[in-house]
PDB file of C-alpha atoms and ligand atoms in Angstrom:
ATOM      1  CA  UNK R 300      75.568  89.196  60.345  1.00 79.00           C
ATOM      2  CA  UNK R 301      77.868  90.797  57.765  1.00 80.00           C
ATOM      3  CA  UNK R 302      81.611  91.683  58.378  1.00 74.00           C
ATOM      4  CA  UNK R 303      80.867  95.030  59.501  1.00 75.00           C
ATOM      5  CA  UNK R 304      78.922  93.922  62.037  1.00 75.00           C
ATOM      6  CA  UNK R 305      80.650  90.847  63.557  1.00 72.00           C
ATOM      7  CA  UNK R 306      83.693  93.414  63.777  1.00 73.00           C
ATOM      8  CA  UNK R 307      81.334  95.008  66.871  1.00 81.00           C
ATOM      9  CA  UNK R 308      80.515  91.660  68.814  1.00 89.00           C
ATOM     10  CA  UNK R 309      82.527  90.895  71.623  1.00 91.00           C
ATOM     11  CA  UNK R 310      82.266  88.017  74.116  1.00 95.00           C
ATOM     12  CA  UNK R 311      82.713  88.196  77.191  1.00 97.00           C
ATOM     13  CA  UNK R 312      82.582  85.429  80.569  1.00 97.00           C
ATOM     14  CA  UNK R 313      82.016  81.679  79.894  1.00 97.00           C
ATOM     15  CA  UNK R 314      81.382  82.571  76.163  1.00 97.00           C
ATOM     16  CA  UNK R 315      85.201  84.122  76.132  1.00 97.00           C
ATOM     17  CA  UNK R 316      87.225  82.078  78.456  1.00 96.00           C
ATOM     18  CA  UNK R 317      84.936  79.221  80.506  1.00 94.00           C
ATOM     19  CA  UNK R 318      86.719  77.281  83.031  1.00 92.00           C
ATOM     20  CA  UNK R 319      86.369  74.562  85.736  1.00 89.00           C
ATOM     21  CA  UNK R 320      84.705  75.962  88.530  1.00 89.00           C
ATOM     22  CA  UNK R 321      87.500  74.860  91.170  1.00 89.00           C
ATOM     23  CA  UNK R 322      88.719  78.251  91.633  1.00 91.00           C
ATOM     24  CA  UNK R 323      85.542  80.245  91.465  1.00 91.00           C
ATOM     25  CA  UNK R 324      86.611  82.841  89.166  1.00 93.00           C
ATOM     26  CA  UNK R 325      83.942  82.314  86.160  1.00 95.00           C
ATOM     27  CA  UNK R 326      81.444  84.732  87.419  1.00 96.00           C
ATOM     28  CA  UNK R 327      84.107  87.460  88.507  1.00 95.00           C
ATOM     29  CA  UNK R 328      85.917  87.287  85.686  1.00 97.00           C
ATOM     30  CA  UNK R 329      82.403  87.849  83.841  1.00 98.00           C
ATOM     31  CA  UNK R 330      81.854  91.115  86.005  1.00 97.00           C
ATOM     32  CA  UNK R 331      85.664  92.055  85.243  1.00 98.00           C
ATOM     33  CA  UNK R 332      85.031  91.614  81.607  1.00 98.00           C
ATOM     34  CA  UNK R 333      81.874  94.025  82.084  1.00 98.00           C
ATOM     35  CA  UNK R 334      83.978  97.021  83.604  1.00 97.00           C
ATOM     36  CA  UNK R 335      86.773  96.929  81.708  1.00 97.00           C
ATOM     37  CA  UNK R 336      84.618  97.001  78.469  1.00 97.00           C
ATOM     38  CA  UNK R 337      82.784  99.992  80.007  1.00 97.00           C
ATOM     39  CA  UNK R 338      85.593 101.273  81.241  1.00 96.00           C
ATOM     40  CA  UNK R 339      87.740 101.155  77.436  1.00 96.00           C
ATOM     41  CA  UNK R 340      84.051 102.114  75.957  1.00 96.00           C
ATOM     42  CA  UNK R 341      83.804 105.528  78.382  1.00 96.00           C
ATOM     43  CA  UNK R 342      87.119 106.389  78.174  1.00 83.00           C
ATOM     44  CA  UNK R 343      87.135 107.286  74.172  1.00 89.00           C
ATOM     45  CA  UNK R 344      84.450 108.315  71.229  1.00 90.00           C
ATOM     46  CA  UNK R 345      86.118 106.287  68.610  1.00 91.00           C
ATOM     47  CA  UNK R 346      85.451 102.503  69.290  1.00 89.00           C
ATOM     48  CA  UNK R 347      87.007 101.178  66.688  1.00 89.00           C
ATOM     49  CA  UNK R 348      90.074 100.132  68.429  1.00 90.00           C
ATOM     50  CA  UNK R 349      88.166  98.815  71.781  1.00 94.00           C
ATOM     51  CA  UNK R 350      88.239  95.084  70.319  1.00 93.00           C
ATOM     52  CA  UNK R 351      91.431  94.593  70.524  1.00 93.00           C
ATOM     53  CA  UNK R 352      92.152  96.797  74.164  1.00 95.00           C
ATOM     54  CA  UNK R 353      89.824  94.762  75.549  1.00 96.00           C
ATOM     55  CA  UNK R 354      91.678  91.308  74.486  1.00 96.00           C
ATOM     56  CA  UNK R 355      95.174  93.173  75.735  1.00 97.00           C
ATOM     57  CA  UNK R 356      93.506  94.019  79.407  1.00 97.00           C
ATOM     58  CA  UNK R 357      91.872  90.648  79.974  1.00 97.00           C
ATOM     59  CA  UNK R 358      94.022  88.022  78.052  1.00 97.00           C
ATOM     60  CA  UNK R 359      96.870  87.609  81.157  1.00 97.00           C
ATOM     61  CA  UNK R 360      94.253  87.355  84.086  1.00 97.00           C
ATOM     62  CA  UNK R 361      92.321  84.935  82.248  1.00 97.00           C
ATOM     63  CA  UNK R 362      95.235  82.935  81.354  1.00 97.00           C
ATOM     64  CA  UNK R 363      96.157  83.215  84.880  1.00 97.00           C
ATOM     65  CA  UNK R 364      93.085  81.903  86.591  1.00 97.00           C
ATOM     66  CA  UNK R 365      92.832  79.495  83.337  1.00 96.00           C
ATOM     67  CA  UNK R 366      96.343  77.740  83.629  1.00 95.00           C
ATOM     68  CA  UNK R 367      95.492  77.933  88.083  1.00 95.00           C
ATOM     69  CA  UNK R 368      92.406  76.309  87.211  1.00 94.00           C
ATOM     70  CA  UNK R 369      93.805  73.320  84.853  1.00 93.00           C
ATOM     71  CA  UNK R 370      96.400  72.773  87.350  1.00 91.00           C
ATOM     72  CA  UNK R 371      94.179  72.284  90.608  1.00 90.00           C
ATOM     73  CA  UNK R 372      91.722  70.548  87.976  1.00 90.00           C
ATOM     74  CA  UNK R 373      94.740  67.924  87.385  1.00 91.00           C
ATOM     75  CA  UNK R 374      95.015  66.962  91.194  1.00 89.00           C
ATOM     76  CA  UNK R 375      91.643  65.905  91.178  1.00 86.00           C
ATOM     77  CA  UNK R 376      92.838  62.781  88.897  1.00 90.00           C
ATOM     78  CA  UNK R 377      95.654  61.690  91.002  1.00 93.00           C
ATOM     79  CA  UNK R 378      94.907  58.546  93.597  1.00 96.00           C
ATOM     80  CA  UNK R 379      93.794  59.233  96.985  1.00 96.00           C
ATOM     81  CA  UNK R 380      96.605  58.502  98.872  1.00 97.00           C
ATOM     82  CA  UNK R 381      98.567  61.006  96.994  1.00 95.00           C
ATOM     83  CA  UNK R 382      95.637  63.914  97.239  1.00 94.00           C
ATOM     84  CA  UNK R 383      95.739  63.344 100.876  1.00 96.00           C
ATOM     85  CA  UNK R 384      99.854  63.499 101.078  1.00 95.00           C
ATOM     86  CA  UNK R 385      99.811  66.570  98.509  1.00 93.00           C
ATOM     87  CA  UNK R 386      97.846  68.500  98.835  1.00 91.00           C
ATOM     88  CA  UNK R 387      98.117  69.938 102.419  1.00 94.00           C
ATOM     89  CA  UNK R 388     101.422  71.063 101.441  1.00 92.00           C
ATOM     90  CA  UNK R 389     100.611  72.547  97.563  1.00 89.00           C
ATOM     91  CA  UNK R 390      96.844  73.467  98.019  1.00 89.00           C
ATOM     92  CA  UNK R 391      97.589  76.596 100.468  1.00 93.00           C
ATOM     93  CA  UNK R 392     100.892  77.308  98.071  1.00 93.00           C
ATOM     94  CA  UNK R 393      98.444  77.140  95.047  1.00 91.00           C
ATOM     95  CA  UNK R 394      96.237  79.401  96.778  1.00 93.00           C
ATOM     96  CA  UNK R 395      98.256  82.095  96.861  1.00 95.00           C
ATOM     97  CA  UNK R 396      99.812  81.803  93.613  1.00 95.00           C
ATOM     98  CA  UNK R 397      96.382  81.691  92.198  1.00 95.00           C
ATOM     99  CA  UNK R 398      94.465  84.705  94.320  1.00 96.00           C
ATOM    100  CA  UNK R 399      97.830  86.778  95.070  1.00 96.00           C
ATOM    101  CA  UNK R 400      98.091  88.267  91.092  1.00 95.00           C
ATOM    102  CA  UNK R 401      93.615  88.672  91.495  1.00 96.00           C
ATOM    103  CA  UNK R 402      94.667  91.387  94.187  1.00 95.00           C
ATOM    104  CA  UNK R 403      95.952  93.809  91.395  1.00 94.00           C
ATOM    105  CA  UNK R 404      92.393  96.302  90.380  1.00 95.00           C
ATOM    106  CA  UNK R 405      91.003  95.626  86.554  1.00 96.00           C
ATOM    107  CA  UNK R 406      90.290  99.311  86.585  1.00 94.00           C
ATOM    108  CA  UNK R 407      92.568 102.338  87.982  1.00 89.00           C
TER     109      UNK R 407
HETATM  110  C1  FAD Q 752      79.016  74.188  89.666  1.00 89.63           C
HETATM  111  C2  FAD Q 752      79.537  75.570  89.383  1.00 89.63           C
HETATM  112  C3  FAD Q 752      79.972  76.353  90.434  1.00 89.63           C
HETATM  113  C4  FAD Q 752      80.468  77.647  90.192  1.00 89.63           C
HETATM  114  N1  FAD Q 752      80.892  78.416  91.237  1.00 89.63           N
HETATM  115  C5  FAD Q 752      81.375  79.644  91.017  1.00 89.63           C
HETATM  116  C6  FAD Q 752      81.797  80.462  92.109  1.00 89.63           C
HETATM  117  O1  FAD Q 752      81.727  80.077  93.279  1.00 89.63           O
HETATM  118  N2  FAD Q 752      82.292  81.696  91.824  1.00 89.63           N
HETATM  119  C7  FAD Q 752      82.387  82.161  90.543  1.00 89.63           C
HETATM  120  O2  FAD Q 752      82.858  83.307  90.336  1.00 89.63           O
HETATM  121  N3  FAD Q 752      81.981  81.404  89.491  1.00 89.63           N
HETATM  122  C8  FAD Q 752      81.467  80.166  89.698  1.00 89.63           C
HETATM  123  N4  FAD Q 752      81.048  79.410  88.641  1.00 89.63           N
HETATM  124  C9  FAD Q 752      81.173  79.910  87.276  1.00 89.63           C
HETATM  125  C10 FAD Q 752      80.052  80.931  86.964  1.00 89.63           C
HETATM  126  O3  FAD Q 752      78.780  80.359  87.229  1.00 89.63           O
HETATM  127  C11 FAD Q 752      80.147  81.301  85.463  1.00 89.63           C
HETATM  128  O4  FAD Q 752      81.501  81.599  85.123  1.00 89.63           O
HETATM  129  C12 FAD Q 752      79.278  82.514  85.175  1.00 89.63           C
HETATM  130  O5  FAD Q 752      77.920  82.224  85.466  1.00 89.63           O
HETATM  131  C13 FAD Q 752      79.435  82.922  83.715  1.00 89.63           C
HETATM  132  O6  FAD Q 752      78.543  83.973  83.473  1.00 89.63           O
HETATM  133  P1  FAD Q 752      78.052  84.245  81.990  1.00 89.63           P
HETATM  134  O7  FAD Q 752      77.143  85.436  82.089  1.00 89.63           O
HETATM  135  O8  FAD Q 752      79.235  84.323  81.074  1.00 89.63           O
HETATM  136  O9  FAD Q 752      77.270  82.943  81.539  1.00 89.63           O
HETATM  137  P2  FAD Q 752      75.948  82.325  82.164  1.00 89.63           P
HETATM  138  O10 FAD Q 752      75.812  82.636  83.625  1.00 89.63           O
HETATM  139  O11 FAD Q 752      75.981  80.877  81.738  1.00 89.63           O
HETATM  140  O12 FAD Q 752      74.790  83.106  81.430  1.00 89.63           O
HETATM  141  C14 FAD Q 752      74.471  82.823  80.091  1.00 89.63           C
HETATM  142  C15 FAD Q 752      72.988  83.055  79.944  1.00 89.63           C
HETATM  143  O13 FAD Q 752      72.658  83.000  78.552  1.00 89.63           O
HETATM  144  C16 FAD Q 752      71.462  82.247  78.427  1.00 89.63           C
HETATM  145  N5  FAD Q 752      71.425  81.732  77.066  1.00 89.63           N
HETATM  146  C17 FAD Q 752      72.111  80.684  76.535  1.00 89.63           C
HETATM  147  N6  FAD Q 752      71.799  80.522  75.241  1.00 89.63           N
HETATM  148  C18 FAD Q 752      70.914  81.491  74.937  1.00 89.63           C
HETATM  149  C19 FAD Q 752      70.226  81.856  73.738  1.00 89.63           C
HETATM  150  N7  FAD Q 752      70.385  81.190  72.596  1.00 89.63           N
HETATM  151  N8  FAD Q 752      69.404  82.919  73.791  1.00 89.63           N
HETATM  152  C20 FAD Q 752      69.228  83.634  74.930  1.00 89.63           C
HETATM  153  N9  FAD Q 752      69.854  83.329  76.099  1.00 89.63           N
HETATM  154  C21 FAD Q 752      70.680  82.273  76.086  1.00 89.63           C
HETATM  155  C22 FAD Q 752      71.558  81.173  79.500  1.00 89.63           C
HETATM  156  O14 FAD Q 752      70.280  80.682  79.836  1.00 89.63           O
HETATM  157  C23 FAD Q 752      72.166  81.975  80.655  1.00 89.63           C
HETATM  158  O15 FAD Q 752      71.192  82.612  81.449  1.00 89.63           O
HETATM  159  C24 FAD Q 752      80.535  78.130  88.858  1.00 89.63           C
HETATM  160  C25 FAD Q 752      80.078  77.328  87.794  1.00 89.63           C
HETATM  161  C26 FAD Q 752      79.590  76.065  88.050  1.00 89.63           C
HETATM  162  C27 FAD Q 752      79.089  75.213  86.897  1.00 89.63           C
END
């Protein structure tokens, strides 16, 4: 593949932005990663510039639902005693902070 070429490749789901599957996000972020390409791909003839739109629209949900995901990830290591006082209280808080900012569309 020559530069001209790897300038058209894109990645998208687990090949762009895997994560633990504690959240289950890795397959809709995958199908969000689909529309929004088609969506910046339909919405202009010159496609030069799509790259780059595409990393703007999906770089703060994915960091979203990746930094959500490390941080449930981490409670998985502490002991059991301290799971079982936890999370009660911070696993319906971390919840909503994680699924709350998934509410807002991909697309208009
Ligand atoms: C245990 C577990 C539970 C999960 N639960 C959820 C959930 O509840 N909800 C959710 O949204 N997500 C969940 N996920 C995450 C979700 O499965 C992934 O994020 C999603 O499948 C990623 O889709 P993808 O198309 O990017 O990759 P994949 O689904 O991995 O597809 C990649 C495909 O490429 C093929 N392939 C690989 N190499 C080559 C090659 N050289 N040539 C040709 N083909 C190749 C593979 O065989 C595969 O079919 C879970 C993941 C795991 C591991």
């Amino acid at each position: 593949m020559d530069a001209s070429e790897a300038a058209r490749v894109v990645l998208a789901g687990d090949a762009a932005h895997a994560t633990a599957p504690v959240w289950a996000q890795g397959a809709a972020l995958t199908l969000e990663d689909a529309l929004v390409l088609a969506d910046l791909l339909a919405g202009r003839s010159d496609w030069s510039e799509v790259g780059a739109a595409y990393e703007t629209r999906r770089r703060p949900r994915v960091a979203h639902v990746q930094a959500m995901t490390d941080r449930m990830s981490r409670s998985g290591a502490l002991p059991g005693w301290a799971r079982r006082l936890l999370l009660p209280v911070i696993g319906p808080r971390s919840y909503r902070a994680t699924y709350a900012p998934l509410r807002e569309p991909v697309i208009a």
